[in-house]
Structure formats: C-alpha cells, structure tokens
Amino acid sequence: DAKTTQPNSMESNEEEPVHLPCNHSTISGTDYIHWYRQLPSQGPEYVIHGLTSNVNNRMASLAIAEDRKSSTLILHRATLRDAAVYYCILRDVPLNYGGSQGNLIFGKGTKLSVKP
Amino acid sequence: DAGVTQSPTHLIKTRGQQVTLRCSPKSGHDTVSWYQQALGQGPQFIFQYYEEEERQRGNFPDRFSGHQFPNYSSELNVNALLLGDSALYLCASSILGLAGGTGDTQYFGPGTRLTVL
C-alpha cells in the first residue's frame, strides 16, 4: 500500500471546523482513501472513505484533490469528543488475494486536540 | 447489536510465559484481524483469519499464532513472551466480499492491554 503523510498534531477550538490534511503523492488508481480515528483508551473506529469524489457522512466530510495526491478530512463543528488520533490510510482491496481483504497499514496519524 | 468484544481487558505476564487473548467479532462478520499497538505508535498488523484459516500475516515471528473457530470468534496466542511484547492488542472484524472500499471497513474492539514484566 502507498504511504501517507500527516501532521503529527493539530489544535482546534470547540464548535469550529477542523481540516485534517493527508498527502499521498504515490497513490495508485485503485487505492481507496480511508480515515479512522482512535479516541483515548479505545480501539480505532472507521470515519469515512472515498475514491475520487468528495464524500459526506454523519461524522465528517472527505475532500479529495482532483489529482488524488492529497485529501482533507473535515469535521464541521469540533466537539471535545472529537479529540483523538486521526489516521489516513490508503487501501487497495485485494479481494482475490487468497480470500483475504488485506490489512490496514497505520502510520502515526494526527493527534487532534480540541480546546473548550 | 454488540460490537467487537475482547477479553481480558488487562493482563500481566512474566517473560517466557504464554498468553491467549480472545475476540468475538461483530454480529454478521466473518473475518478477524489482529493488531499490536505499542505506546505512541499506530497499530501494526499481525494476521487475519477467514474461514478458520490464516489468510495474511504481517512481520511478526512464529511465537504469534492464532485460531478462528466455526462461530468466527478468534484467539491470539503468544509464546515465550518478551518485554517488547508489552502492548495493546486489538482485534478487528469485517465482512469478506463486500464491493470495493466498503468491504474493507474494519470494526475494532477496545483491545487487551498486555504487560510483560
């Protein structure tokens, strides 16, 4: 899987939007962009994923650059409960790989702090 | 709907001992993956089980082994424990065969914190 680059940490104020960047200059045409987050003392949880078009769900929005070499996770109104480590992961799902979906390759992610 | 559950929550062992960690996947899921997370690091993939077979393995020694049962639950076994095995062990479940990126969504349990003294 191709590599991603994220800032080590970011800060935000409560109730304000947060834009978490991710660079993936070596992304291939079949790589999906996934975001997971890990709240303190919990396992990672899925946030959102996309391929080419921008995506929205109840948790966040994902904005994908036209050349797909970067993407941005957008939290529209940060709350204290959004304080977590956010991981940007590229996935080329090899569904025919001996029946395996393949694994998630986590980097160190971006630690988001939210100030009240 | 119960999510992924893991037991025990915490575990303390001494060097050289063996440990077994358990995982029950989310209802309806058939694939279980195990990850090791050292302090301050992202999770590292250990292996994945589907249809009671190990399908993919990360860069971990043979001391790490696993099993998947017919009810899709899974165990992670670590033999000859080393101090460096101290970590949070995470189990994730998913459904094999869903199309594209959707099928790759993995649901994680809260983890088992293993301390090796």
PDB file of C-alpha atoms in Angstrom:
ATOM      1  CA  ASP A   1       0.000   0.000   0.000  1.00  0.00           C
ATOM      2  CA  ALA A   2       1.151   3.526  -0.778  1.00  0.00           C
ATOM      3  CA  LYS A   3       2.363   5.773   2.030  1.00  0.00           C
ATOM      4  CA  THR A   4       0.580   8.758   3.570  1.00  0.00           C
ATOM      5  CA  THR A   5       1.969  11.838   5.321  1.00  0.00           C
ATOM      6  CA  GLN A   6       0.079  13.644   8.089  1.00  0.00           C
ATOM      7  CA  PRO A   7       0.996  16.377  10.569  1.00  0.00           C
ATOM      8  CA  ASN A   8       1.870  14.990  13.985  1.00  0.00           C
ATOM      9  CA  SER A   9      -0.599  17.193  15.824  1.00  0.00           C
ATOM     10  CA  MET A  10      -3.244  19.869  15.365  1.00  0.00           C
ATOM     11  CA  GLU A  11      -5.312  22.034  17.670  1.00  0.00           C
ATOM     12  CA  SER A  12      -8.832  23.268  17.273  1.00  0.00           C
ATOM     13  CA  ASN A  13     -11.377  25.251  19.240  1.00  0.00           C
ATOM     14  CA  GLU A  14     -14.669  23.693  20.151  1.00  0.00           C
ATOM     15  CA  GLU A  15     -17.549  24.412  17.749  1.00  0.00           C
ATOM     16  CA  GLU A  16     -15.138  25.395  14.966  1.00  0.00           C
ATOM     17  CA  PRO A  17     -14.429  23.439  11.769  1.00  0.00           C
ATOM     18  CA  VAL A  18     -11.278  21.336  11.562  1.00  0.00           C
ATOM     19  CA  HIS A  19      -9.420  20.430   8.399  1.00  0.00           C
ATOM     20  CA  LEU A  20      -7.056  17.479   8.764  1.00  0.00           C
ATOM     21  CA  PRO A  21      -4.712  17.127   5.770  1.00  0.00           C
ATOM     22  CA  CYS A  22      -3.188  13.992   4.308  1.00  0.00           C
ATOM     23  CA  ASN A  23      -0.665  13.748   1.489  1.00  0.00           C
ATOM     24  CA  HIS A  24      -0.442  10.603  -0.603  1.00  0.00           C
ATOM     25  CA  SER A  25       1.567  11.514  -3.683  1.00  0.00           C
ATOM     26  CA  THR A  26       2.194   7.863  -4.699  1.00  0.00           C
ATOM     27  CA  ILE A  27      -1.465   6.844  -4.625  1.00  0.00           C
ATOM     28  CA  SER A  28      -2.479   4.375  -7.327  1.00  0.00           C
ATOM     29  CA  GLY A  29      -5.646   4.484  -9.363  1.00  0.00           C
ATOM     30  CA  THR A  30      -7.276   1.706  -7.356  1.00  0.00           C
ATOM     31  CA  ASP A  31      -6.386   2.970  -3.872  1.00  0.00           C
ATOM     32  CA  TYR A  32      -9.282   3.992  -1.674  1.00  0.00           C
ATOM     33  CA  ILE A  33      -8.623   6.713   0.917  1.00  0.00           C
ATOM     34  CA  HIS A  34      -9.804   5.676   4.378  1.00  0.00           C
ATOM     35  CA  TRP A  35      -9.869   7.622   7.620  1.00  0.00           C
ATOM     36  CA  TYR A  36     -10.005   6.043  11.031  1.00  0.00           C
ATOM     37  CA  ARG A  37      -9.741   7.709  14.407  1.00  0.00           C
ATOM     38  CA  GLN A  38      -8.742   6.431  17.804  1.00  0.00           C
ATOM     39  CA  LEU A  39     -10.167   8.055  20.893  1.00  0.00           C
ATOM     40  CA  PRO A  40      -8.189   7.751  24.126  1.00  0.00           C
ATOM     41  CA  SER A  41      -8.268   4.240  25.581  1.00  0.00           C
ATOM     42  CA  GLN A  42     -10.319   2.864  22.700  1.00  0.00           C
ATOM     43  CA  GLY A  43      -9.723   0.902  19.508  1.00  0.00           C
ATOM     44  CA  PRO A  44      -9.714   2.724  16.176  1.00  0.00           C
ATOM     45  CA  GLU A  45     -13.052   3.484  14.589  1.00  0.00           C
ATOM     46  CA  TYR A  46     -13.948   3.999  10.954  1.00  0.00           C
ATOM     47  CA  VAL A  47     -14.724   7.590   9.981  1.00  0.00           C
ATOM     48  CA  ILE A  48     -15.094   7.802   6.217  1.00  0.00           C
ATOM     49  CA  HIS A  49     -13.628   6.630   2.930  1.00  0.00           C
ATOM     50  CA  GLY A  50     -13.625   7.657  -0.718  1.00  0.00           C
ATOM     51  CA  LEU A  51     -12.082   7.002  -4.111  1.00  0.00           C
ATOM     52  CA  THR A  52     -12.355  10.102  -6.298  1.00  0.00           C
ATOM     53  CA  SER A  53     -15.384  12.172  -5.362  1.00  0.00           C
ATOM     54  CA  ASN A  54     -15.898  14.105  -2.164  1.00  0.00           C
ATOM     55  CA  VAL A  55     -17.870  12.179   0.438  1.00  0.00           C
ATOM     56  CA  ASN A  56     -20.087  13.176   3.336  1.00  0.00           C
ATOM     57  CA  ASN A  57     -21.464  11.175   6.224  1.00  0.00           C
ATOM     58  CA  ARG A  58     -22.819  11.900   9.671  1.00  0.00           C
ATOM     59  CA  MET A  59     -19.345  12.076  11.170  1.00  0.00           C
ATOM     60  CA  ALA A  60     -17.323  14.046   8.666  1.00  0.00           C
ATOM     61  CA  SER A  61     -16.624  15.064   5.083  1.00  0.00           C
ATOM     62  CA  LEU A  62     -13.779  13.913   2.893  1.00  0.00           C
ATOM     63  CA  ALA A  63     -12.437  16.271   0.268  1.00  0.00           C
ATOM     64  CA  ILE A  64     -10.214  14.612  -2.346  1.00  0.00           C
ATOM     65  CA  ALA A  65      -7.930  16.645  -4.585  1.00  0.00           C
ATOM     66  CA  GLU A  66      -8.526  16.362  -8.303  1.00  0.00           C
ATOM     67  CA  ASP A  67      -5.162  14.629  -8.817  1.00  0.00           C
ATOM     68  CA  ARG A  68      -5.846  12.436  -5.731  1.00  0.00           C
ATOM     69  CA  LYS A  69      -2.404  13.193  -4.324  1.00  0.00           C
ATOM     70  CA  SER A  70      -3.916  14.694  -1.203  1.00  0.00           C
ATOM     71  CA  SER A  71      -7.122  14.683   0.783  1.00  0.00           C
ATOM     72  CA  THR A  72      -8.645  16.518   3.726  1.00  0.00           C
ATOM     73  CA  LEU A  73     -10.866  15.211   6.469  1.00  0.00           C
ATOM     74  CA  ILE A  74     -13.295  17.907   7.567  1.00  0.00           C
ATOM     75  CA  LEU A  75     -15.014  17.948  10.931  1.00  0.00           C
ATOM     76  CA  HIS A  76     -17.638  20.637  10.541  1.00  0.00           C
ATOM     77  CA  ARG A  77     -18.001  21.522  14.225  1.00  0.00           C
ATOM     78  CA  ALA A  78     -15.381  20.068  16.505  1.00  0.00           C
ATOM     79  CA  THR A  79     -16.508  18.870  19.909  1.00  0.00           C
ATOM     80  CA  LEU A  80     -14.424  17.784  22.870  1.00  0.00           C
ATOM     81  CA  ARG A  81     -15.322  14.204  21.983  1.00  0.00           C
ATOM     82  CA  ASP A  82     -13.535  14.590  18.648  1.00  0.00           C
ATOM     83  CA  ALA A  83     -10.164  14.761  20.401  1.00  0.00           C
ATOM     84  CA  ALA A  84      -8.394  11.699  19.027  1.00  0.00           C
ATOM     85  CA  VAL A  85      -5.631  10.448  16.773  1.00  0.00           C
ATOM     86  CA  TYR A  86      -6.782  10.525  13.148  1.00  0.00           C
ATOM     87  CA  TYR A  87      -5.263   8.073  10.680  1.00  0.00           C
ATOM     88  CA  CYS A  88      -5.299   8.466   6.899  1.00  0.00           C
ATOM     89  CA  ILE A  89      -4.865   5.071   5.204  1.00  0.00           C
ATOM     90  CA  LEU A  90      -4.724   4.019   1.564  1.00  0.00           C
ATOM     91  CA  ARG A  91      -6.310   0.695   0.739  1.00  0.00           C
ATOM     92  CA  ASP A  92      -6.105  -1.305  -2.435  1.00  0.00           C
ATOM     93  CA  VAL A  93      -8.533  -4.032  -1.553  1.00  0.00           C
ATOM     94  CA  PRO A  94      -7.208  -7.298  -2.993  1.00  0.00           C
ATOM     95  CA  LEU A  95     -10.446  -9.239  -2.817  1.00  0.00           C
ATOM     96  CA  ASN A  96      -8.920 -12.083  -4.780  1.00  0.00           C
ATOM     97  CA  TYR A  97      -5.866 -12.363  -2.550  1.00  0.00           C
ATOM     98  CA  GLY A  98      -6.451 -15.880  -1.289  1.00  0.00           C
ATOM     99  CA  GLY A  99      -9.745 -14.794   0.182  1.00  0.00           C
ATOM    100  CA  SER A 100      -8.169 -12.039   2.258  1.00  0.00           C
ATOM    101  CA  GLN A 101      -9.116  -8.391   2.293  1.00  0.00           C
ATOM    102  CA  GLY A 102      -5.648  -7.369   3.278  1.00  0.00           C
ATOM    103  CA  ASN A 103      -4.679  -5.399   6.326  1.00  0.00           C
ATOM    104  CA  LEU A 104      -4.757  -1.747   7.361  1.00  0.00           C
ATOM    105  CA  ILE A 105      -1.368  -0.058   7.453  1.00  0.00           C
ATOM    106  CA  PHE A 106      -1.431   2.638  10.109  1.00  0.00           C
ATOM    107  CA  GLY A 107       1.086   5.454  10.370  1.00  0.00           C
ATOM    108  CA  LYS A 108       1.381   7.627  13.466  1.00  0.00           C
ATOM    109  CA  GLY A 109      -1.603   9.762  12.486  1.00  0.00           C
ATOM    110  CA  THR A 110      -2.511  13.293  13.582  1.00  0.00           C
ATOM    111  CA  LYS A 111      -3.290  13.909  17.223  1.00  0.00           C
ATOM    112  CA  LEU A 112      -6.166  16.392  17.335  1.00  0.00           C
ATOM    113  CA  SER A 113      -6.657  18.444  20.495  1.00  0.00           C
ATOM    114  CA  VAL A 114      -9.894  20.358  20.956  1.00  0.00           C
ATOM    115  CA  LYS A 115      -9.964  23.337  23.306  1.00  0.00           C
ATOM    116  CA  PRO A 116     -13.188  24.401  25.007  1.00  0.00           C
TER     117      PRO A 116
ATOM    118  CA  ASP B   1     -26.083  -5.000  18.343  1.00  0.00           C
ATOM    119  CA  ALA B   2     -22.937  -5.989  20.187  1.00  0.00           C
ATOM    120  CA  GLY B   3     -19.756  -4.727  18.658  1.00  0.00           C
ATOM    121  CA  VAL B   4     -16.388  -6.425  18.773  1.00  0.00           C
ATOM    122  CA  THR B   5     -15.577  -7.721  22.230  1.00  0.00           C
ATOM    123  CA  GLN B   6     -12.205  -8.723  23.618  1.00  0.00           C
ATOM    124  CA  SER B   7     -11.077 -10.450  26.774  1.00  0.00           C
ATOM    125  CA  PRO B   8      -9.419  -9.958  29.085  1.00  0.00           C
ATOM    126  CA  THR B   9      -9.186  -6.179  29.360  1.00  0.00           C
ATOM    127  CA  HIS B  10      -5.821  -6.218  31.047  1.00  0.00           C
ATOM    128  CA  LEU B  11      -3.220  -8.915  31.567  1.00  0.00           C
ATOM    129  CA  ILE B  12       0.128  -9.079  33.333  1.00  0.00           C
ATOM    130  CA  LYS B  13       2.601 -11.830  32.499  1.00  0.00           C
ATOM    131  CA  THR B  14       6.280 -12.506  33.054  1.00  0.00           C
ATOM    132  CA  ARG B  15       8.947 -13.125  30.448  1.00  0.00           C
ATOM    133  CA  GLY B  16       8.877 -16.609  28.959  1.00  0.00           C
ATOM    134  CA  GLN B  17       5.229 -17.217  29.730  1.00  0.00           C
ATOM    135  CA  GLN B  18       2.481 -17.829  27.197  1.00  0.00           C
ATOM    136  CA  VAL B  19      -0.716 -15.820  26.777  1.00  0.00           C
ATOM    137  CA  THR B  20      -4.047 -16.283  24.991  1.00  0.00           C
ATOM    138  CA  LEU B  21      -6.249 -13.352  24.035  1.00  0.00           C
ATOM    139  CA  ARG B  22      -9.813 -13.732  22.829  1.00  0.00           C
ATOM    140  CA  CYS B  23     -12.028 -11.873  20.397  1.00  0.00           C
ATOM    141  CA  SER B  24     -15.678 -12.087  19.396  1.00  0.00           C
ATOM    142  CA  PRO B  25     -16.452 -10.331  16.121  1.00  0.00           C
ATOM    143  CA  LYS B  26     -19.349  -8.037  15.411  1.00  0.00           C
ATOM    144  CA  SER B  27     -22.537  -9.911  14.593  1.00  0.00           C
ATOM    145  CA  GLY B  28     -22.592 -10.958  10.946  1.00  0.00           C
ATOM    146  CA  HIS B  29     -18.852 -10.541  10.428  1.00  0.00           C
ATOM    147  CA  ASP B  30     -16.750 -13.450   9.226  1.00  0.00           C
ATOM    148  CA  THR B  31     -13.203 -12.070   9.146  1.00  0.00           C
ATOM    149  CA  VAL B  32     -10.999 -11.287  12.124  1.00  0.00           C
ATOM    150  CA  SER B  33      -7.725  -9.362  12.104  1.00  0.00           C
ATOM    151  CA  TRP B  34      -5.303  -8.839  14.967  1.00  0.00           C
ATOM    152  CA  TYR B  35      -3.103  -5.782  15.524  1.00  0.00           C
ATOM    153  CA  GLN B  36      -0.425  -4.854  18.042  1.00  0.00           C
ATOM    154  CA  GLN B  37      -0.180  -1.245  19.192  1.00  0.00           C
ATOM    155  CA  ALA B  38       2.874  -0.127  21.123  1.00  0.00           C
ATOM    156  CA  LEU B  39       2.644   3.046  23.170  1.00  0.00           C
ATOM    157  CA  GLY B  40       2.623   6.151  20.966  1.00  0.00           C
ATOM    158  CA  GLN B  41       2.516   4.160  17.727  1.00  0.00           C
ATOM    159  CA  GLY B  42      -0.173   3.223  15.258  1.00  0.00           C
ATOM    160  CA  PRO B  43      -1.483  -0.345  15.245  1.00  0.00           C
ATOM    161  CA  GLN B  44       0.653  -2.927  13.426  1.00  0.00           C
ATOM    162  CA  PHE B  45      -0.993  -5.812  11.599  1.00  0.00           C
ATOM    163  CA  ILE B  46      -0.283  -9.281  12.976  1.00  0.00           C
ATOM    164  CA  PHE B  47      -2.534 -11.593  10.941  1.00  0.00           C
ATOM    165  CA  GLN B  48      -6.014 -12.107   9.557  1.00  0.00           C
ATOM    166  CA  TYR B  49      -8.352 -15.116   9.744  1.00  0.00           C
ATOM    167  CA  TYR B  50     -11.153 -16.111   7.439  1.00  0.00           C
ATOM    168  CA  GLU B  51     -12.873 -19.499   7.207  1.00  0.00           C
ATOM    169  CA  GLU B  52     -10.739 -20.709  10.113  1.00  0.00           C
ATOM    170  CA  GLU B  53      -7.527 -20.184   8.157  1.00  0.00           C
ATOM    171  CA  GLU B  54      -4.774 -17.606   8.439  1.00  0.00           C
ATOM    172  CA  ARG B  55      -5.074 -15.623   5.212  1.00  0.00           C
ATOM    173  CA  GLN B  56      -2.467 -12.935   5.607  1.00  0.00           C
ATOM    174  CA  ARG B  57       0.343 -12.276   8.036  1.00  0.00           C
ATOM    175  CA  GLY B  58       2.363  -9.243   8.972  1.00  0.00           C
ATOM    176  CA  ASN B  59       6.000  -9.140  10.016  1.00  0.00           C
ATOM    177  CA  PHE B  60       5.646 -10.996  13.304  1.00  0.00           C
ATOM    178  CA  PRO B  61       7.572 -14.088  14.454  1.00  0.00           C
ATOM    179  CA  ASP B  62       6.103 -17.569  14.773  1.00  0.00           C
ATOM    180  CA  ARG B  63       5.699 -17.001  18.507  1.00  0.00           C
ATOM    181  CA  PHE B  64       2.498 -15.254  17.478  1.00  0.00           C
ATOM    182  CA  SER B  65      -0.174 -17.697  16.393  1.00  0.00           C
ATOM    183  CA  GLY B  66      -3.906 -17.651  16.123  1.00  0.00           C
ATOM    184  CA  HIS B  67      -7.047 -19.589  15.623  1.00  0.00           C
ATOM    185  CA  GLN B  68     -10.538 -18.923  14.341  1.00  0.00           C
ATOM    186  CA  PHE B  69     -13.486 -21.010  15.455  1.00  0.00           C
ATOM    187  CA  PRO B  70     -16.594 -22.014  13.481  1.00  0.00           C
ATOM    188  CA  ASN B  71     -18.563 -19.242  15.190  1.00  0.00           C
ATOM    189  CA  TYR B  72     -15.988 -16.745  13.791  1.00  0.00           C
ATOM    190  CA  SER B  73     -14.505 -15.899  17.179  1.00  0.00           C
ATOM    191  CA  SER B  74     -10.745 -15.888  17.360  1.00  0.00           C
ATOM    192  CA  GLU B  75      -7.787 -16.319  19.675  1.00  0.00           C
ATOM    193  CA  LEU B  76      -4.322 -14.818  19.584  1.00  0.00           C
ATOM    194  CA  ASN B  77      -1.571 -16.820  21.262  1.00  0.00           C
ATOM    195  CA  VAL B  78       1.865 -15.502  22.084  1.00  0.00           C
ATOM    196  CA  ASN B  79       4.551 -17.893  23.313  1.00  0.00           C
ATOM    197  CA  ALA B  80       7.828 -17.180  25.090  1.00  0.00           C
ATOM    198  CA  LEU B  81       6.813 -13.637  25.981  1.00  0.00           C
ATOM    199  CA  LEU B  82       9.388 -10.865  25.711  1.00  0.00           C
ATOM    200  CA  LEU B  83       9.363  -7.470  27.367  1.00  0.00           C
ATOM    201  CA  GLY B  84       8.833  -5.966  23.914  1.00  0.00           C
ATOM    202  CA  ASP B  85       5.526  -7.789  23.573  1.00  0.00           C
ATOM    203  CA  SER B  86       4.001  -5.349  26.053  1.00  0.00           C
ATOM    204  CA  ALA B  87       1.350  -3.521  24.040  1.00  0.00           C
ATOM    205  CA  LEU B  88      -2.328  -3.051  23.357  1.00  0.00           C
ATOM    206  CA  TYR B  89      -3.634  -5.940  21.253  1.00  0.00           C
ATOM    207  CA  LEU B  90      -6.549  -5.029  19.055  1.00  0.00           C
ATOM    208  CA  CYS B  91      -8.984  -7.288  17.283  1.00  0.00           C
ATOM    209  CA  ALA B  92     -10.929  -6.064  14.261  1.00  0.00           C
ATOM    210  CA  SER B  93     -13.741  -7.751  12.386  1.00  0.00           C
ATOM    211  CA  SER B  94     -15.117  -7.246   8.896  1.00  0.00           C
ATOM    212  CA  ILE B  95     -17.122  -8.934   6.162  1.00  0.00           C
ATOM    213  CA  LEU B  96     -15.240 -10.507   3.320  1.00  0.00           C
ATOM    214  CA  GLY B  97     -16.540  -9.939  -0.157  1.00  0.00           C
ATOM    215  CA  LEU B  98     -18.264  -6.565   0.017  1.00  0.00           C
ATOM    216  CA  ALA B  99     -17.508  -4.484  -3.031  1.00  0.00           C
ATOM    217  CA  GLY B 100     -14.674  -2.040  -3.192  1.00  0.00           C
ATOM    218  CA  GLY B 101     -13.629   0.119  -0.289  1.00  0.00           C
ATOM    219  CA  THR B 102     -16.818  -0.596   1.641  1.00  0.00           C
ATOM    220  CA  GLY B 103     -15.833  -4.181   2.263  1.00  0.00           C
ATOM    221  CA  ASP B 104     -12.644  -3.099   3.873  1.00  0.00           C
ATOM    222  CA  THR B 105     -14.276  -1.307   6.808  1.00  0.00           C
ATOM    223  CA  GLN B 106     -12.928  -2.891   9.940  1.00  0.00           C
ATOM    224  CA  TYR B 107     -14.582  -2.624  13.333  1.00  0.00           C
ATOM    225  CA  PHE B 108     -12.205  -2.658  16.269  1.00  0.00           C
ATOM    226  CA  GLY B 109     -12.636  -3.882  19.790  1.00  0.00           C
ATOM    227  CA  PRO B 110     -11.367  -1.951  22.815  1.00  0.00           C
ATOM    228  CA  GLY B 111      -8.224  -4.064  22.989  1.00  0.00           C
ATOM    229  CA  THR B 112      -6.380  -6.088  25.592  1.00  0.00           C
ATOM    230  CA  ARG B 113      -3.548  -4.335  27.407  1.00  0.00           C
ATOM    231  CA  LEU B 114      -0.717  -6.839  27.898  1.00  0.00           C
ATOM    232  CA  THR B 115       2.125  -6.033  30.259  1.00  0.00           C
ATOM    233  CA  VAL B 116       5.164  -8.307  30.321  1.00  0.00           C
ATOM    234  CA  LEU B 117       7.401  -7.998  33.367  1.00  0.00           C
TER     235      LEU B 117
END
